[in-house]
PDB file of C-alpha atoms in Angstrom:
ATOM      1  CA  GLU A   1       8.254  29.731 -78.946  1.00 64.00           C
ATOM      2  CA  ALA A   2       4.509  30.051 -79.469  1.00 78.00           C
ATOM      3  CA  GLY A   3       3.089  28.075 -82.371  1.00 90.00           C
ATOM      4  CA  VAL A   4       0.697  29.060 -85.123  1.00 94.00           C
ATOM      5  CA  ALA A   5      -2.599  30.181 -83.597  1.00 95.00           C
ATOM      6  CA  GLN A   6      -5.975  29.767 -85.283  1.00 96.00           C
ATOM      7  CA  SER A   7      -9.505  30.639 -84.281  1.00 96.00           C
ATOM      8  CA  PRO A   8     -12.163  29.550 -84.021  1.00 97.00           C
ATOM      9  CA  ARG A   9     -11.417  25.855 -83.672  1.00 95.00           C
ATOM     10  CA  TYR A  10     -14.891  24.819 -84.777  1.00 96.00           C
ATOM     11  CA  LYS A  11     -17.624  26.552 -86.738  1.00 97.00           C
ATOM     12  CA  ILE A  12     -21.034  25.401 -87.917  1.00 98.00           C
ATOM     13  CA  ILE A  13     -22.959  27.560 -90.388  1.00 97.00           C
ATOM     14  CA  GLU A  14     -25.776  27.174 -92.863  1.00 97.00           C
ATOM     15  CA  LYS A  15     -25.171  27.314 -96.593  1.00 96.00           C
ATOM     16  CA  ARG A  16     -25.152  30.806 -98.076  1.00 97.00           C
ATOM     17  CA  GLN A  17     -23.927  32.278 -94.792  1.00 97.00           C
ATOM     18  CA  SER A  18     -20.527  33.930 -94.410  1.00 97.00           C
ATOM     19  CA  VAL A  19     -17.650  32.859 -92.196  1.00 98.00           C
ATOM     20  CA  ALA A  20     -14.165  34.119 -91.352  1.00 98.00           C
ATOM     21  CA  PHE A  21     -11.119  32.379 -89.953  1.00 98.00           C
ATOM     22  CA  TRP A  22      -8.168  34.013 -88.270  1.00 97.00           C
ATOM     23  CA  CYS A  23      -4.516  32.974 -88.175  1.00 97.00           C
ATOM     24  CA  ASN A  24      -1.543  34.355 -86.283  1.00 96.00           C
ATOM     25  CA  PRO A  25       1.736  32.847 -87.514  1.00 94.00           C
ATOM     26  CA  ILE A  26       4.906  32.277 -85.546  1.00 91.00           C
ATOM     27  CA  SER A  27       6.630  35.566 -84.784  1.00 89.00           C
ATOM     28  CA  GLY A  28       9.082  36.512 -87.510  1.00 86.00           C
ATOM     29  CA  HIS A  29       7.716  34.109 -90.105  1.00 88.00           C
ATOM     30  CA  ALA A  30       7.304  36.054 -93.310  1.00 86.00           C
ATOM     31  CA  THR A  31       5.456  33.411 -95.300  1.00 89.00           C
ATOM     32  CA  LEU A  32       1.913  32.362 -94.456  1.00 93.00           C
ATOM     33  CA  TYR A  33      -0.225  29.668 -96.110  1.00 94.00           C
ATOM     34  CA  TRP A  34      -3.909  28.747 -95.990  1.00 97.00           C
ATOM     35  CA  TYR A  35      -4.901  25.178 -96.807  1.00 97.00           C
ATOM     36  CA  GLN A  36      -8.214  23.392 -97.162  1.00 97.00           C
ATOM     37  CA  GLN A  37      -8.310  19.762 -96.003  1.00 95.00           C
ATOM     38  CA  ILE A  38     -11.459  17.889 -96.928  1.00 95.00           C
ATOM     39  CA  LEU A  39     -12.105  14.697 -94.969  1.00 91.00           C
ATOM     40  CA  GLY A  40     -10.043  11.828 -96.362  1.00 87.00           C
ATOM     41  CA  GLN A  41      -7.867  14.042 -98.552  1.00 90.00           C
ATOM     42  CA  GLY A  42      -4.546  15.789 -98.273  1.00 92.00           C
ATOM     43  CA  PRO A  43      -4.394  19.523 -97.627  1.00 94.00           C
ATOM     44  CA  LYS A  44      -4.822  21.726-100.697  1.00 94.00           C
ATOM     45  CA  LEU A  45      -3.028  25.055-100.804  1.00 93.00           C
ATOM     46  CA  LEU A  46      -5.480  27.926-101.198  1.00 96.00           C
ATOM     47  CA  ILE A  47      -3.226  30.960-100.906  1.00 95.00           C
ATOM     48  CA  GLN A  48       0.350  31.859 -99.982  1.00 92.00           C
ATOM     49  CA  PHE A  49       1.473  35.248 -98.654  1.00 92.00           C
ATOM     50  CA  GLN A  50       4.994  36.620 -98.473  1.00 88.00           C
ATOM     51  CA  ASN A  51       4.744  39.417 -95.899  1.00 86.00           C
ATOM     52  CA  ASN A  52       1.541  41.185 -96.992  1.00 85.00           C
ATOM     53  CA  GLY A  53       1.762  40.258-100.679  1.00 90.00           C
ATOM     54  CA  VAL A  54       0.123  37.304-102.420  1.00 92.00           C
ATOM     55  CA  VAL A  55       2.620  34.830-103.915  1.00 88.00           C
ATOM     56  CA  ASP A  56       0.194  32.162-105.112  1.00 89.00           C
ATOM     57  CA  ASP A  57      -3.602  32.076-105.113  1.00 93.00           C
ATOM     58  CA  SER A  58      -4.084  29.878-108.151  1.00 90.00           C
ATOM     59  CA  GLN A  59      -6.278  27.373-106.285  1.00 91.00           C
ATOM     60  CA  LEU A  60      -8.372  29.880-104.367  1.00 95.00           C
ATOM     61  CA  PRO A  61     -12.040  29.949-105.539  1.00 95.00           C
ATOM     62  CA  LYS A  62     -12.073  33.697-105.868  1.00 95.00           C
ATOM     63  CA  ASP A  63     -15.805  33.979-106.465  1.00 96.00           C
ATOM     64  CA  ARG A  64     -16.447  33.096-102.817  1.00 97.00           C
ATOM     65  CA  PHE A  65     -13.129  32.968-100.974  1.00 98.00           C
ATOM     66  CA  SER A  66     -10.962  35.913-100.017  1.00 97.00           C
ATOM     67  CA  ALA A  67      -7.931  36.347 -97.790  1.00 97.00           C
ATOM     68  CA  GLU A  68      -5.879  39.214 -96.531  1.00 95.00           C
ATOM     69  CA  ARG A  69      -2.752  39.852 -94.522  1.00 94.00           C
ATOM     70  CA  LEU A  70      -2.791  43.600 -94.229  1.00 82.00           C
ATOM     71  CA  LYS A  71       0.141  44.200 -91.886  1.00 86.00           C
ATOM     72  CA  GLY A  72       2.201  41.186 -92.860  1.00 83.00           C
ATOM     73  CA  VAL A  73       1.484  39.402 -89.601  1.00 90.00           C
ATOM     74  CA  ASP A  74      -1.904  37.835 -88.935  1.00 94.00           C
ATOM     75  CA  SER A  75      -4.304  36.832 -91.675  1.00 97.00           C
ATOM     76  CA  THR A  76      -8.011  36.332 -92.246  1.00 97.00           C
ATOM     77  CA  LEU A  77      -9.660  33.895 -94.668  1.00 98.00           C
ATOM     78  CA  LYS A  78     -13.294  34.537 -95.563  1.00 98.00           C
ATOM     79  CA  ILE A  79     -15.944  32.509 -97.335  1.00 98.00           C
ATOM     80  CA  GLN A  80     -19.089  34.190 -98.610  1.00 97.00           C
ATOM     81  CA  PRO A  81     -21.449  32.642 -99.399  1.00 96.00           C
ATOM     82  CA  ALA A  82     -20.590  29.190 -98.081  1.00 97.00           C
ATOM     83  CA  LYS A  83     -21.552  26.008 -99.899  1.00 97.00           C
ATOM     84  CA  LEU A  84     -21.969  22.486 -98.565  1.00 97.00           C
ATOM     85  CA  GLU A  85     -18.729  21.425-100.274  1.00 96.00           C
ATOM     86  CA  ASP A  86     -16.772  23.982 -98.230  1.00 97.00           C
ATOM     87  CA  SER A  87     -17.069  21.692 -95.198  1.00 98.00           C
ATOM     88  CA  ALA A  88     -13.441  20.972 -94.330  1.00 97.00           C
ATOM     89  CA  VAL A  89     -10.615  21.771 -91.947  1.00 96.00           C
ATOM     90  CA  TYR A  90      -8.891  25.043 -92.795  1.00 98.00           C
ATOM     91  CA  LEU A  91      -5.236  24.975 -91.884  1.00 97.00           C
ATOM     92  CA  CYS A  92      -2.843  27.857 -91.532  1.00 96.00           C
ATOM     93  CA  ALA A  93       0.916  27.389 -91.750  1.00 94.00           C
ATOM     94  CA  SER A  94       3.952  29.635 -91.667  1.00 92.00           C
ATOM     95  CA  THR A  95       7.605  29.384 -92.633  1.00 87.00           C
ATOM     96  CA  ILE A  96      10.771  31.390 -92.323  1.00 79.00           C
ATOM     97  CA  ALA A  97      12.980  31.415 -95.403  1.00 63.00           C
ATOM     98  CA  ARG A  98      16.704  31.220 -94.692  1.00 50.00           C
ATOM     99  CA  GLY A  99      18.696  33.076 -97.298  1.00 47.00           C
ATOM    100  CA  GLY A 100      20.788  30.753 -99.441  1.00 44.00           C
ATOM    101  CA  THR A 101      19.315  27.601 -97.964  1.00 47.00           C
ATOM    102  CA  TYR A 102      15.683  26.910 -98.704  1.00 49.00           C
ATOM    103  CA  SER A 103      14.356  25.234 -95.610  1.00 58.00           C
ATOM    104  CA  TYR A 104      10.677  25.969 -96.076  1.00 69.00           C
ATOM    105  CA  GLU A 105       9.662  23.830 -93.137  1.00 80.00           C
ATOM    106  CA  GLN A 106       6.037  24.674 -92.582  1.00 88.00           C
ATOM    107  CA  TYR A 107       4.673  24.970 -89.070  1.00 90.00           C
ATOM    108  CA  PHE A 108       0.959  24.218 -88.956  1.00 93.00           C
ATOM    109  CA  GLY A 109      -1.740  25.493 -86.685  1.00 94.00           C
ATOM    110  CA  PRO A 110      -4.426  23.231 -85.189  1.00 93.00           C
ATOM    111  CA  GLY A 111      -6.949  24.147 -87.895  1.00 95.00           C
ATOM    112  CA  THR A 112     -10.538  25.320 -87.951  1.00 96.00           C
ATOM    113  CA  ARG A 113     -13.141  22.642 -88.615  1.00 96.00           C
ATOM    114  CA  LEU A 114     -15.986  24.115 -90.679  1.00 98.00           C
ATOM    115  CA  THR A 115     -19.301  22.345 -91.103  1.00 98.00           C
ATOM    116  CA  VAL A 116     -21.763  23.795 -93.604  1.00 98.00           C
ATOM    117  CA  THR A 117     -25.330  22.488 -93.224  1.00 97.00           C
TER     118      THR A 117
ATOM    119  CA  ALA B   1       3.242  21.092-113.035  1.00 74.00           C
ATOM    120  CA  GLN B   2       3.819  19.167-109.858  1.00 81.00           C
ATOM    121  CA  SER B   3       2.014  16.291-108.207  1.00 88.00           C
ATOM    122  CA  VAL B   4       2.483  13.562-105.658  1.00 93.00           C
ATOM    123  CA  THR B   5       1.113  10.028-105.640  1.00 95.00           C
ATOM    124  CA  GLN B   6       1.028   8.034-102.455  1.00 96.00           C
ATOM    125  CA  LEU B   7       0.742   4.493-103.629  1.00 95.00           C
ATOM    126  CA  ASP B   8      -1.006   3.036-100.577  1.00 95.00           C
ATOM    127  CA  SER B   9      -3.956   4.586 -98.816  1.00 95.00           C
ATOM    128  CA  HIS B  10      -3.608   2.185 -95.875  1.00 97.00           C
ATOM    129  CA  VAL B  11      -0.619   0.275 -94.511  1.00 98.00           C
ATOM    130  CA  SER B  12      -0.755  -2.136 -91.610  1.00 98.00           C
ATOM    131  CA  VAL B  13       2.357  -3.497 -89.864  1.00 97.00           C
ATOM    132  CA  SER B  14       3.098  -5.362 -86.691  1.00 97.00           C
ATOM    133  CA  GLU B  15       4.942  -3.616 -83.896  1.00 97.00           C
ATOM    134  CA  GLY B  16       8.692  -4.086 -84.293  1.00 97.00           C
ATOM    135  CA  THR B  17       8.568  -4.761 -88.049  1.00 98.00           C
ATOM    136  CA  PRO B  18       9.766  -2.400 -90.797  1.00 98.00           C
ATOM    137  CA  VAL B  19       7.616   0.377 -92.203  1.00 98.00           C
ATOM    138  CA  LEU B  20       7.551   1.375 -95.882  1.00 98.00           C
ATOM    139  CA  LEU B  21       5.299   4.172 -97.113  1.00 98.00           C
ATOM    140  CA  ARG B  22       5.618   4.830-100.833  1.00 98.00           C
ATOM    141  CA  CYS B  23       5.575   8.160-102.622  1.00 97.00           C
ATOM    142  CA  ASN B  24       6.152   9.026-106.269  1.00 97.00           C
ATOM    143  CA  TYR B  25       6.355  12.580-107.476  1.00 94.00           C
ATOM    144  CA  SER B  26       6.113  14.507-110.706  1.00 91.00           C
ATOM    145  CA  SER B  27       7.775  17.859-111.095  1.00 84.00           C
ATOM    146  CA  SER B  28       8.787  20.161-113.918  1.00 80.00           C
ATOM    147  CA  TYR B  29      11.337  21.752-111.614  1.00 79.00           C
ATOM    148  CA  SER B  30      14.017  20.633-109.229  1.00 80.00           C
ATOM    149  CA  PRO B  31      11.759  19.714-106.321  1.00 86.00           C
ATOM    150  CA  SER B  32      11.845  19.912-102.572  1.00 87.00           C
ATOM    151  CA  LEU B  33      10.183  16.916-100.936  1.00 91.00           C
ATOM    152  CA  PHE B  34       8.768  16.478 -97.469  1.00 93.00           C
ATOM    153  CA  TRP B  35       7.028  13.936 -95.281  1.00 96.00           C
ATOM    154  CA  TYR B  36       4.539  15.166 -92.696  1.00 96.00           C
ATOM    155  CA  VAL B  37       2.702  13.189 -90.022  1.00 96.00           C
ATOM    156  CA  GLN B  38      -0.749  13.927 -88.654  1.00 93.00           C
ATOM    157  CA  HIS B  39      -1.824  12.217 -85.452  1.00 91.00           C
ATOM    158  CA  PRO B  40      -5.536  12.174 -84.624  1.00 84.00           C
ATOM    159  CA  ASN B  41      -6.711  15.554 -83.378  1.00 78.00           C
ATOM    160  CA  LYS B  42      -3.218  16.984 -83.674  1.00 82.00           C
ATOM    161  CA  GLY B  43      -1.564  19.320 -86.139  1.00 85.00           C
ATOM    162  CA  LEU B  44       0.686  18.359 -89.019  1.00 92.00           C
ATOM    163  CA  GLN B  45       4.306  17.838 -88.039  1.00 92.00           C
ATOM    164  CA  LEU B  46       7.343  17.702 -90.299  1.00 92.00           C
ATOM    165  CA  LEU B  47       9.131  14.331 -90.250  1.00 95.00           C
ATOM    166  CA  LEU B  48      11.880  15.087 -92.748  1.00 93.00           C
ATOM    167  CA  LYS B  49      12.739  17.101 -95.841  1.00 90.00           C
ATOM    168  CA  TYR B  50      14.840  16.842 -98.987  1.00 89.00           C
ATOM    169  CA  THR B  51      16.087  20.088-100.527  1.00 80.00           C
ATOM    170  CA  SER B  52      18.753  18.994-103.047  1.00 74.00           C
ATOM    171  CA  ALA B  53      21.421  18.086-100.518  1.00 74.00           C
ATOM    172  CA  ALA B  54      22.039  14.460 -99.455  1.00 83.00           C
ATOM    173  CA  THR B  55      19.679  12.008-101.136  1.00 88.00           C
ATOM    174  CA  LEU B  56      19.253   9.929 -97.964  1.00 93.00           C
ATOM    175  CA  VAL B  57      17.438  12.055 -95.469  1.00 93.00           C
ATOM    176  CA  LYS B  58      17.059  11.238 -91.795  1.00 94.00           C
ATOM    177  CA  GLY B  59      14.161  12.594 -89.827  1.00 93.00           C
ATOM    178  CA  ILE B  60      12.655  12.468 -86.387  1.00 94.00           C
ATOM    179  CA  ASN B  61      11.574   9.334 -84.535  1.00 94.00           C
ATOM    180  CA  GLY B  62      13.833   7.030 -86.568  1.00 96.00           C
ATOM    181  CA  PHE B  63      12.254   7.721 -89.955  1.00 97.00           C
ATOM    182  CA  GLU B  64      14.279   8.218 -93.116  1.00 97.00           C
ATOM    183  CA  ALA B  65      13.618   8.649 -96.818  1.00 97.00           C
ATOM    184  CA  GLU B  66      15.673   8.341 -99.962  1.00 94.00           C
ATOM    185  CA  PHE B  67      15.329  10.644-102.941  1.00 93.00           C
ATOM    186  CA  LYS B  68      15.676   8.654-106.170  1.00 93.00           C
ATOM    187  CA  LYS B  69      15.541  10.941-109.174  1.00 91.00           C
ATOM    188  CA  SER B  70      15.665   8.102-111.710  1.00 92.00           C
ATOM    189  CA  GLU B  71      12.588   6.526-110.138  1.00 93.00           C
ATOM    190  CA  THR B  72      10.925   9.844-109.148  1.00 94.00           C
ATOM    191  CA  SER B  73      10.370   8.358-105.711  1.00 96.00           C
ATOM    192  CA  PHE B  74      10.717   9.486-102.111  1.00 96.00           C
ATOM    193  CA  HIS B  75       9.694   6.493 -99.997  1.00 97.00           C
ATOM    194  CA  LEU B  76       9.536   6.748 -96.215  1.00 98.00           C
ATOM    195  CA  THR B  77      10.995   3.944 -94.103  1.00 98.00           C
ATOM    196  CA  LYS B  78      11.548   3.003 -90.492  1.00 98.00           C
ATOM    197  CA  PRO B  79      13.339  -0.165 -89.349  1.00 97.00           C
ATOM    198  CA  SER B  80      11.010  -0.974 -86.477  1.00 97.00           C
ATOM    199  CA  ALA B  81       7.458   0.266 -86.018  1.00 97.00           C
ATOM    200  CA  HIS B  82       6.240   1.537 -82.678  1.00 97.00           C
ATOM    201  CA  MET B  83       2.640   1.830 -81.546  1.00 96.00           C
ATOM    202  CA  SER B  84       3.019   5.606 -81.409  1.00 95.00           C
ATOM    203  CA  ASP B  85       3.748   5.653 -85.166  1.00 97.00           C
ATOM    204  CA  ALA B  86       0.083   4.994 -85.953  1.00 97.00           C
ATOM    205  CA  ALA B  87      -1.050   8.122 -87.811  1.00 96.00           C
ATOM    206  CA  GLU B  88      -1.708   9.642 -91.236  1.00 96.00           C
ATOM    207  CA  TYR B  89       1.375  10.382 -93.326  1.00 98.00           C
ATOM    208  CA  PHE B  90       1.571  12.884 -96.166  1.00 97.00           C
ATOM    209  CA  CYS B  91       4.175  13.202 -98.879  1.00 97.00           C
ATOM    210  CA  VAL B  92       4.597  16.774-100.155  1.00 94.00           C
ATOM    211  CA  VAL B  93       6.361  18.259-103.173  1.00 91.00           C
ATOM    212  CA  SER B  94       7.202  21.889-103.800  1.00 86.00           C
ATOM    213  CA  LYS B  95       9.304  24.024-106.047  1.00 77.00           C
ATOM    214  CA  ASN B  96      12.759  24.600-104.659  1.00 66.00           C
ATOM    215  CA  THR B  97      11.815  28.225-104.097  1.00 65.00           C
ATOM    216  CA  GLY B  98       9.237  27.475-101.414  1.00 64.00           C
ATOM    217  CA  ASN B  99       6.232  27.941-103.644  1.00 70.00           C
ATOM    218  CA  GLN B 100       3.467  25.636-104.786  1.00 77.00           C
ATOM    219  CA  PHE B 101       3.221  22.961-102.146  1.00 85.00           C
ATOM    220  CA  TYR B 102       1.274  19.866-103.233  1.00 90.00           C
ATOM    221  CA  PHE B 103       0.208  17.229-100.732  1.00 93.00           C
ATOM    222  CA  GLY B 104      -0.492  13.607-101.517  1.00 95.00           C
ATOM    223  CA  THR B 105      -3.755  12.008-100.456  1.00 94.00           C
ATOM    224  CA  GLY B 106      -2.158  10.440 -97.414  1.00 96.00           C
ATOM    225  CA  THR B 107      -1.319   6.972 -96.110  1.00 97.00           C
ATOM    226  CA  SER B 108      -2.926   5.750 -92.929  1.00 97.00           C
ATOM    227  CA  LEU B 109      -0.492   3.642 -90.910  1.00 97.00           C
ATOM    228  CA  THR B 110      -1.854   1.093 -88.465  1.00 97.00           C
ATOM    229  CA  VAL B 111       0.504  -0.641 -86.035  1.00 97.00           C
ATOM    230  CA  ILE B 112      -0.697  -3.964 -84.682  1.00 97.00           C
ATOM    231  CA  PRO B 113       0.509  -4.942 -81.209  1.00 95.00           C
TER     232      PRO B 113
END
């Protein structure tokens, strides 16, 4: 079974530029998550999709961050314009919910390391 | 509101000795609790999970954790540390509906040969 795919793996941009990250979850996984992990901290959930609908985006800085999952499969996270404090690893994860038993084991991709200079 | 506190940012043990990584949680709901491990330059991997079934949960690589509601704790233990256990460990809480995952700040485990 192929894992969660993310690209690019590394990205360096200047502040005020735009950047986009792509995620392809495990086939059949309906739920997709984007996390931000700043160096030395635990991952912070930015947005959660169930199929192509947003379940939770309460911690997404909506003035500069946006995400979409148009066909309920792969997803794109965008930052525009980027700030220095956006330097972090952006992680994508997916889960499959089993009816009646909430497993919610998240499978994580390798992440995209963003450096904003 | 939900949150997780990992009580130690760094833990150092000798190879072959027990491991204890401490986690306290706060939740307004009946929580699900998880431990994830992150090895250097590798992705996060699930060690074990608690989802309102047995309070003593066994995971991979000999790890286990006990859910104690009265103490709001979910400490991770292993009887004998191995060099390959050196990594960053995260305690995670979520609602029992699979929403609102909150990670702790992590505990870095060092295993001394």
